[in-house]
Coordinates of C-alpha atoms in Angstrom, one line a residue:
Chain A
M1 CA -154.3 202.7 -45.2
I2 CA -155.1 202.1 -41.6
G3 CA -157.6 204.9 -40.7
A4 CA -159.4 205.1 -43.9
G5 CA -163.2 205.0 -43.9
K6 CA -163.3 206.5 -40.2
M7 CA -166.7 206.3 -38.6
K8 CA -168.1 207.4 -35.4
Q9 CA -168.0 204.8 -32.7
Y10 CA -170.3 204.6 -29.8
G11 CA -170.0 202.9 -26.6
N12 CA -167.1 201.8 -24.5
V13 CA -166.0 198.2 -23.9
L14 CA -165.1 199.0 -20.4
E15 CA -168.8 200.2 -19.6
K16 CA -170.2 196.9 -20.6
P17 CA -170.8 194.5 -17.7
L18 CA -168.2 191.6 -17.4
S19 CA -169.6 188.4 -18.4
K20 CA -169.4 185.5 -16.0
G21 CA -167.3 183.5 -18.6
R22 CA -169.7 180.6 -19.0
H23 CA -170.4 181.1 -22.6
E24 CA -169.2 178.4 -24.8
V25 CA -168.6 177.7 -28.5
S26 CA -168.2 174.4 -30.2
L27 CA -164.6 172.6 -29.9
S28 CA -164.6 172.5 -33.7
A29 CA -165.0 176.1 -34.1
F30 CA -162.0 176.7 -31.9
A31 CA -160.1 174.0 -33.6
F32 CA -160.9 175.4 -37.2
L33 CA -159.8 178.8 -36.0
F34 CA -156.6 177.6 -34.4
S35 CA -155.8 175.6 -37.5
E36 CA -156.1 178.8 -39.7
L37 CA -153.8 180.6 -37.2
V38 CA -151.1 177.9 -37.6
Q39 CA -151.5 177.7 -41.4
Y40 CA -151.4 181.5 -41.8
N41 CA -148.3 181.8 -39.7
Q42 CA -146.7 178.9 -41.7
T43 CA -146.9 181.2 -44.8
Q44 CA -145.0 183.9 -42.9
V45 CA -141.9 182.0 -41.8
D46 CA -139.2 179.7 -43.2
N47 CA -138.2 177.7 -40.2
I48 CA -139.7 175.9 -37.4
A49 CA -138.3 178.1 -34.7
E50 CA -139.8 181.2 -36.3
L51 CA -143.1 179.5 -36.6
E52 CA -143.1 178.5 -32.9
R53 CA -142.1 182.1 -31.9
R54 CA -145.0 183.5 -33.9
L55 CA -147.5 181.1 -32.2
E56 CA -146.0 182.0 -28.9
D57 CA -146.4 185.7 -29.7
A58 CA -150.1 185.1 -30.4
G59 CA -150.5 183.3 -27.1
Y60 CA -148.7 185.9 -25.3
A61 CA -151.2 188.4 -26.3
V62 CA -153.9 186.1 -25.0
G63 CA -152.2 185.4 -21.7
A64 CA -151.7 189.2 -20.9
R65 CA -155.4 189.7 -21.3
V66 CA -156.3 186.5 -19.3
L67 CA -154.4 187.6 -16.4
E68 CA -156.3 190.9 -16.3
L69 CA -159.6 189.4 -16.9
L70 CA -159.2 186.6 -14.3
C71 CA -157.6 188.7 -11.5
H72 CA -160.6 190.9 -11.8
R73 CA -163.2 188.3 -11.9
E74 CA -161.9 185.4 -10.0
K75 CA -159.6 187.1 -7.4
G76 CA -161.3 190.3 -6.4
N77 CA -158.8 192.3 -8.2
R78 CA -155.9 190.8 -6.3
R79 CA -152.9 189.3 -8.1
E80 CA -150.3 186.9 -6.8
T81 CA -147.0 188.2 -5.8
R82 CA -145.3 184.9 -4.8
L83 CA -143.8 182.3 -7.2
L84 CA -145.8 179.4 -6.1
G85 CA -149.0 181.4 -5.9
I86 CA -148.8 182.6 -9.4
L87 CA -147.8 179.1 -10.7
S88 CA -150.7 177.5 -9.0
F89 CA -152.9 180.4 -10.4
V90 CA -151.8 179.4 -13.9
H91 CA -152.1 175.7 -13.2
S92 CA -155.6 175.9 -11.6
T93 CA -157.5 179.0 -12.4
V94 CA -156.2 179.9 -15.8
W95 CA -156.3 176.4 -17.1
K96 CA -159.7 175.6 -15.6
V97 CA -161.1 178.8 -17.3
L98 CA -159.5 178.3 -20.7
F99 CA -159.5 174.5 -21.0
G100 CA -162.2 173.4 -18.7
K101 CA -160.1 171.5 -16.3
V102 CA -157.1 171.9 -13.9
A103 CA -153.7 171.0 -15.7
D104 CA -152.7 167.4 -15.1
S105 CA -149.6 168.2 -13.1
L106 CA -147.3 170.9 -11.8
E107 CA -143.7 170.0 -11.0
K108 CA -140.6 171.6 -9.9
G109 CA -137.5 170.8 -12.1
T110 CA -135.1 168.5 -10.4
E111 CA -132.0 169.7 -11.9
H112 CA -132.4 173.5 -11.9
E113 CA -133.9 175.6 -9.1
D114 CA -135.5 178.1 -11.7
E115 CA -137.5 175.4 -13.7
Y116 CA -141.0 174.4 -13.3
M117 CA -143.1 172.2 -15.6
I118 CA -146.9 172.0 -16.3
S119 CA -148.0 168.8 -18.1
E120 CA -150.9 167.8 -19.9
K121 CA -151.8 164.4 -21.4
E122 CA -153.9 165.8 -24.2
L123 CA -153.4 169.5 -24.6
L124 CA -156.4 171.1 -26.4
V125 CA -154.3 172.6 -29.1
N126 CA -152.4 169.4 -29.9
R127 CA -155.6 167.4 -30.2
F128 CA -156.3 167.6 -33.9
I129 CA -152.7 168.2 -34.9
S130 CA -150.2 165.7 -36.2
I131 CA -146.7 166.9 -36.9
P132 CA -145.2 165.9 -40.4
K133 CA -141.9 164.2 -40.0
D134 CA -140.1 167.1 -41.8
M135 CA -141.2 169.5 -39.1
G136 CA -139.2 167.8 -36.4
T137 CA -139.7 169.0 -33.0
F138 CA -142.4 171.5 -33.8
N139 CA -145.2 171.8 -31.2
C140 CA -148.3 173.8 -31.4
G141 CA -148.2 173.8 -27.6
A142 CA -146.0 176.9 -28.3
F143 CA -149.3 179.0 -28.3
V144 CA -150.2 177.7 -24.9
A145 CA -146.6 178.3 -23.8
G146 CA -147.1 181.8 -25.0
I147 CA -150.4 182.2 -23.0
V148 CA -148.5 181.0 -19.9
R149 CA -145.6 183.4 -20.6
G150 CA -148.1 186.2 -21.2
V151 CA -149.7 185.7 -17.8
L152 CA -146.4 185.4 -15.9
D153 CA -144.7 188.3 -17.6
S154 CA -147.7 190.6 -17.1
A155 CA -147.8 189.5 -13.4
G156 CA -144.1 190.5 -12.9
F157 CA -142.6 187.1 -13.3
P158 CA -140.7 187.3 -16.5
A159 CA -139.8 183.7 -17.8
V160 CA -138.8 181.7 -20.8
V161 CA -141.5 179.2 -21.6
T162 CA -141.4 176.4 -24.1
A163 CA -143.5 173.4 -25.0
H164 CA -142.2 170.0 -25.4
F165 CA -143.6 166.5 -26.3
V166 CA -142.7 163.8 -23.7
P167 CA -143.4 160.3 -24.9
M168 CA -145.3 158.3 -22.2
E169 CA -145.0 154.6 -21.8
G170 CA -148.3 152.9 -22.5
L171 CA -149.7 155.8 -24.1
Q172 CA -150.1 156.3 -27.9
R173 CA -149.5 160.0 -28.0
P174 CA -146.9 161.9 -26.1
R175 CA -148.0 164.3 -23.4
T176 CA -147.2 168.0 -23.7
T177 CA -144.8 169.6 -21.1
I178 CA -144.8 173.4 -20.7
L179 CA -141.3 174.2 -19.3
I180 CA -141.1 177.4 -17.5
K181 CA -137.7 178.9 -16.7
F182 CA -137.8 182.0 -14.6
A183 CA -135.6 184.9 -15.0
E184 CA -132.8 185.3 -12.5
E185 CA -134.4 188.4 -10.8
V186 CA -137.6 186.4 -10.1
I187 CA -135.6 183.7 -8.2
K188 CA -133.5 186.4 -6.4
R189 CA -136.6 188.2 -5.3
E190 CA -138.3 185.1 -4.3
A191 CA -135.2 184.2 -2.1
R192 CA -135.3 187.7 -0.5
L193 CA -139.0 187.3 0.4
G194 CA -138.1 184.1 2.2
Chain B
M1 CA -181.5 153.1 -44.6
A2 CA -184.0 155.9 -44.1
P3 CA -182.4 159.4 -43.7
L4 CA -182.3 160.5 -40.0
P5 CA -184.6 163.5 -39.1
P6 CA -182.7 166.7 -39.0
R7 CA -181.6 167.8 -35.5
S8 CA -182.1 171.3 -34.0
G9 CA -179.2 173.4 -33.5
D10 CA -179.8 173.2 -29.8
A11 CA -179.7 169.4 -29.7
V12 CA -176.5 169.3 -31.7
F13 CA -174.9 172.0 -29.6
A14 CA -175.9 170.2 -26.3
N15 CA -174.2 167.0 -27.6
I16 CA -170.8 168.2 -28.9
E17 CA -167.7 169.1 -27.0
R18 CA -167.4 172.8 -26.4
V19 CA -164.9 175.2 -25.2
N20 CA -164.8 178.4 -23.3
A21 CA -165.9 181.2 -25.6
E22 CA -163.3 183.6 -24.0
L23 CA -160.5 181.4 -25.2
F24 CA -162.1 181.5 -28.7
S25 CA -162.6 185.2 -28.8
L26 CA -159.2 186.0 -27.4
T27 CA -157.5 183.7 -29.8
Y28 CA -159.4 185.3 -32.6
G29 CA -158.3 188.7 -31.4
A30 CA -154.6 187.5 -31.4
I31 CA -155.1 186.5 -35.1
V32 CA -156.5 189.9 -36.1
R33 CA -153.7 191.6 -34.3
Q34 CA -151.1 189.6 -36.0
L35 CA -152.6 190.3 -39.2
L36 CA -152.8 194.0 -38.6
T37 CA -149.1 193.9 -37.7
D38 CA -148.1 191.8 -40.8
L39 CA -150.2 193.4 -43.5
E40 CA -150.4 196.9 -42.2
E41 CA -153.4 197.9 -44.4
V42 CA -157.0 197.4 -43.1
D43 CA -158.2 196.3 -46.5
E44 CA -155.6 193.6 -46.8
V45 CA -156.6 192.4 -43.3
N46 CA -160.3 192.2 -44.4
K47 CA -159.2 190.1 -47.3
Q48 CA -157.1 187.7 -45.4
L49 CA -159.8 187.3 -42.8
D50 CA -162.4 186.4 -45.4
Q51 CA -159.9 184.0 -47.0
M52 CA -159.4 182.3 -43.6
G53 CA -163.0 182.1 -43.2
Y54 CA -163.4 180.6 -46.7
N55 CA -160.9 177.9 -45.8
I56 CA -162.8 177.2 -42.7
G57 CA -166.2 177.1 -44.4
V58 CA -165.0 174.6 -47.0
R59 CA -164.0 172.2 -44.2
L60 CA -166.7 173.1 -41.8
I61 CA -169.6 172.1 -44.1
D62 CA -168.6 168.4 -43.9
E63 CA -169.0 168.4 -40.2
F64 CA -172.2 170.5 -40.3
L65 CA -173.9 167.9 -42.7
A66 CA -172.7 165.0 -40.7
K67 CA -173.9 166.3 -37.3
S68 CA -177.0 168.1 -38.1
N69 CA -178.6 165.4 -40.5
V70 CA -179.8 168.3 -42.7
S71 CA -180.2 167.1 -46.2
R72 CA -180.7 169.1 -49.4
C73 CA -182.6 172.5 -48.9
A74 CA -185.6 173.0 -51.1
D75 CA -184.9 176.6 -51.8
F76 CA -182.5 179.5 -50.8
K77 CA -185.0 180.5 -48.1
E78 CA -184.7 177.2 -46.3
T79 CA -180.9 177.5 -46.7
A80 CA -180.8 180.8 -44.9
D81 CA -183.0 179.4 -42.1
V82 CA -180.8 176.4 -41.7
I83 CA -177.6 178.6 -41.4
A84 CA -179.2 180.9 -38.9
K85 CA -181.0 178.3 -36.7
V86 CA -178.7 175.3 -37.0
G87 CA -175.4 176.5 -38.3
F88 CA -174.6 179.3 -36.1
K89 CA -176.1 177.6 -33.1
M90 CA -174.0 174.5 -33.6
F91 CA -170.7 176.2 -33.9
L92 CA -171.0 179.3 -32.0
G93 CA -173.8 178.7 -29.7
V94 CA -175.9 181.8 -30.9
T95 CA -178.9 182.0 -33.2
A96 CA -179.3 184.5 -35.9
S97 CA -182.6 185.8 -37.4
V98 CA -183.3 185.9 -41.1
T99 CA -185.1 189.0 -42.4
N100 CA -185.1 191.6 -45.2
W101 CA -185.9 189.3 -48.1
D102 CA -185.8 190.9 -51.5
A103 CA -188.7 190.4 -53.9
D104 CA -187.2 187.4 -55.8
G105 CA -186.0 185.6 -52.7
M106 CA -182.3 185.9 -53.8
S107 CA -180.8 187.8 -50.8
C108 CA -181.6 188.2 -47.4
S109 CA -180.0 189.4 -44.1
L110 CA -178.7 187.4 -41.2
I111 CA -178.9 189.4 -38.0
L112 CA -176.7 188.5 -35.0
E113 CA -177.3 190.1 -31.7
D114 CA -174.8 188.0 -29.7
N115 CA -171.3 187.5 -31.3
P116 CA -168.9 185.5 -29.5
L117 CA -166.0 186.9 -31.7
V118 CA -166.2 190.5 -30.3
D119 CA -166.0 189.9 -26.6
F120 CA -163.6 192.6 -25.1
V121 CA -163.2 194.2 -28.5
E122 CA -163.2 197.9 -29.2
L123 CA -161.9 199.2 -32.6
P124 CA -159.3 202.0 -32.2
D125 CA -159.5 205.0 -34.4
T126 CA -156.8 203.6 -36.6
C127 CA -158.9 200.5 -37.6
Q128 CA -162.3 202.0 -38.4
G129 CA -162.2 200.4 -41.9
L130 CA -161.8 197.0 -40.5
Y131 CA -164.5 194.4 -40.6
Y132 CA -163.5 192.6 -37.5
C133 CA -165.7 189.7 -38.0
N134 CA -164.9 189.3 -41.7
I135 CA -164.0 185.6 -41.0
L136 CA -167.7 184.9 -40.5
S137 CA -168.7 186.1 -44.0
G138 CA -166.0 183.9 -45.4
V139 CA -167.2 180.8 -43.5
V140 CA -170.7 181.2 -44.9
R141 CA -169.4 181.8 -48.5
G142 CA -167.0 178.9 -48.4
A143 CA -169.7 176.5 -46.9
L144 CA -172.4 177.4 -49.3
E145 CA -170.0 177.1 -52.1
M146 CA -169.6 173.4 -51.3
V147 CA -173.2 172.8 -51.5
S148 CA -173.3 174.4 -55.0
M149 CA -174.4 177.9 -54.1
K150 CA -172.2 180.8 -55.3
T151 CA -173.0 183.7 -52.8
E152 CA -171.7 187.2 -52.1
V153 CA -171.7 188.0 -48.4
T154 CA -171.1 191.4 -47.1
W155 CA -171.5 193.3 -43.7
I156 CA -174.4 195.8 -43.5
R157 CA -174.2 196.6 -39.9
D158 CA -171.5 196.0 -37.2
M159 CA -171.8 196.8 -33.6
L160 CA -168.2 197.7 -33.5
H161 CA -169.0 200.5 -35.8
G162 CA -171.8 201.7 -33.5
D163 CA -174.7 200.0 -35.1
D164 CA -177.3 198.1 -32.9
A165 CA -176.7 194.6 -34.3
Y166 CA -174.5 192.6 -36.7
E167 CA -176.2 192.2 -40.1
L168 CA -174.8 189.9 -42.9
R169 CA -176.2 190.4 -46.3
V170 CA -176.2 187.0 -48.1
K171 CA -176.9 187.1 -51.8
L172 CA -177.3 184.1 -54.0
L173 CA -175.4 184.7 -57.2
K174 CA -176.0 181.3 -58.8
Q175 CA -176.8 177.7 -58.3
V176 CA -173.9 175.6 -59.8
P177 CA -175.6 172.4 -61.0
E178 CA -173.8 169.5 -59.7
E179 CA -172.2 167.1 -62.0
Y180 CA -171.6 163.7 -60.7
P181 CA -168.7 161.8 -62.1
Y182 CA -170.5 158.5 -61.2
K183 CA -174.1 157.3 -61.2
D184 CA -175.9 156.3 -57.9
D185 CA -175.6 152.6 -58.6
D186 CA -171.9 152.6 -59.4

């Protein structure tokens, strides 16, 4: 039962000084952990869509916390209120802190006004992953899509975020594109703000 | 070819690819939260975390041996030292200390003061029975099993429960003699 073995707890996480975020662990430690996340979730689902949704949920929880952390540490407690501002925050600040580099590109969709894309040649979470043929379009990038959705949603920009593989000419491995489709209200608000 | 000299944990850590520890701890947090939602019982979550750690340990030992050039340890004392000084450093970037040996040298404590898994973590009242870092004990157990040591790894102290450090008790249950299916000159 949750709550069994109750012990007295001291200290408060908010009283601890905020680290500068420069600590590192080995890439393999993260890769092992992420692989366990994927494998565990595989045991909980019976189709690919569900698996992607669960990975996205896990990412969402990370994203919501990342927004809070980075707004406090990197932006003097200010949060972006404009669409392009928040997108470049994700593409630059968030990416840089989490993955050590700015994302390869940030583009606006040409066909739809409400679509934006962040692309990465070699997304960290896809680096050690090969997708078996019977798993079709499954993309571990769903976890990163979840992080992006978590950041955007918590900042007041609800969106549908999905990860896709895009084959690249001359490259062995496809790049990963995170497709962001903003909710209607976000686009309307943005238009009103001019 | 003569075996290469073992490398220090710092040397290995400095030369491998690294990622931000916050991505690591937040991802781990997301895993723990998923398990709590799915399994509902803290004991089940402890068990699942241990199992995940075991799976990792079984795979991680290969990378450890390949990158550290550590060869067979003479005794369990040396094993514990290598885990604390090389293993923890190489993967998590922190060093543990080894203390509290029992008289016959079969069990000891690994003490961690820094633990990258627990950044930003506070246990709510409803999760007091949770061993948040239980994945670590699984990793140690799994990795040692691959080098023929059956161990029992338990948490003695946990800062999330109000203690002043993280203390892992590692007890050597038995050494499984290795049986080679082939001879050296095959």
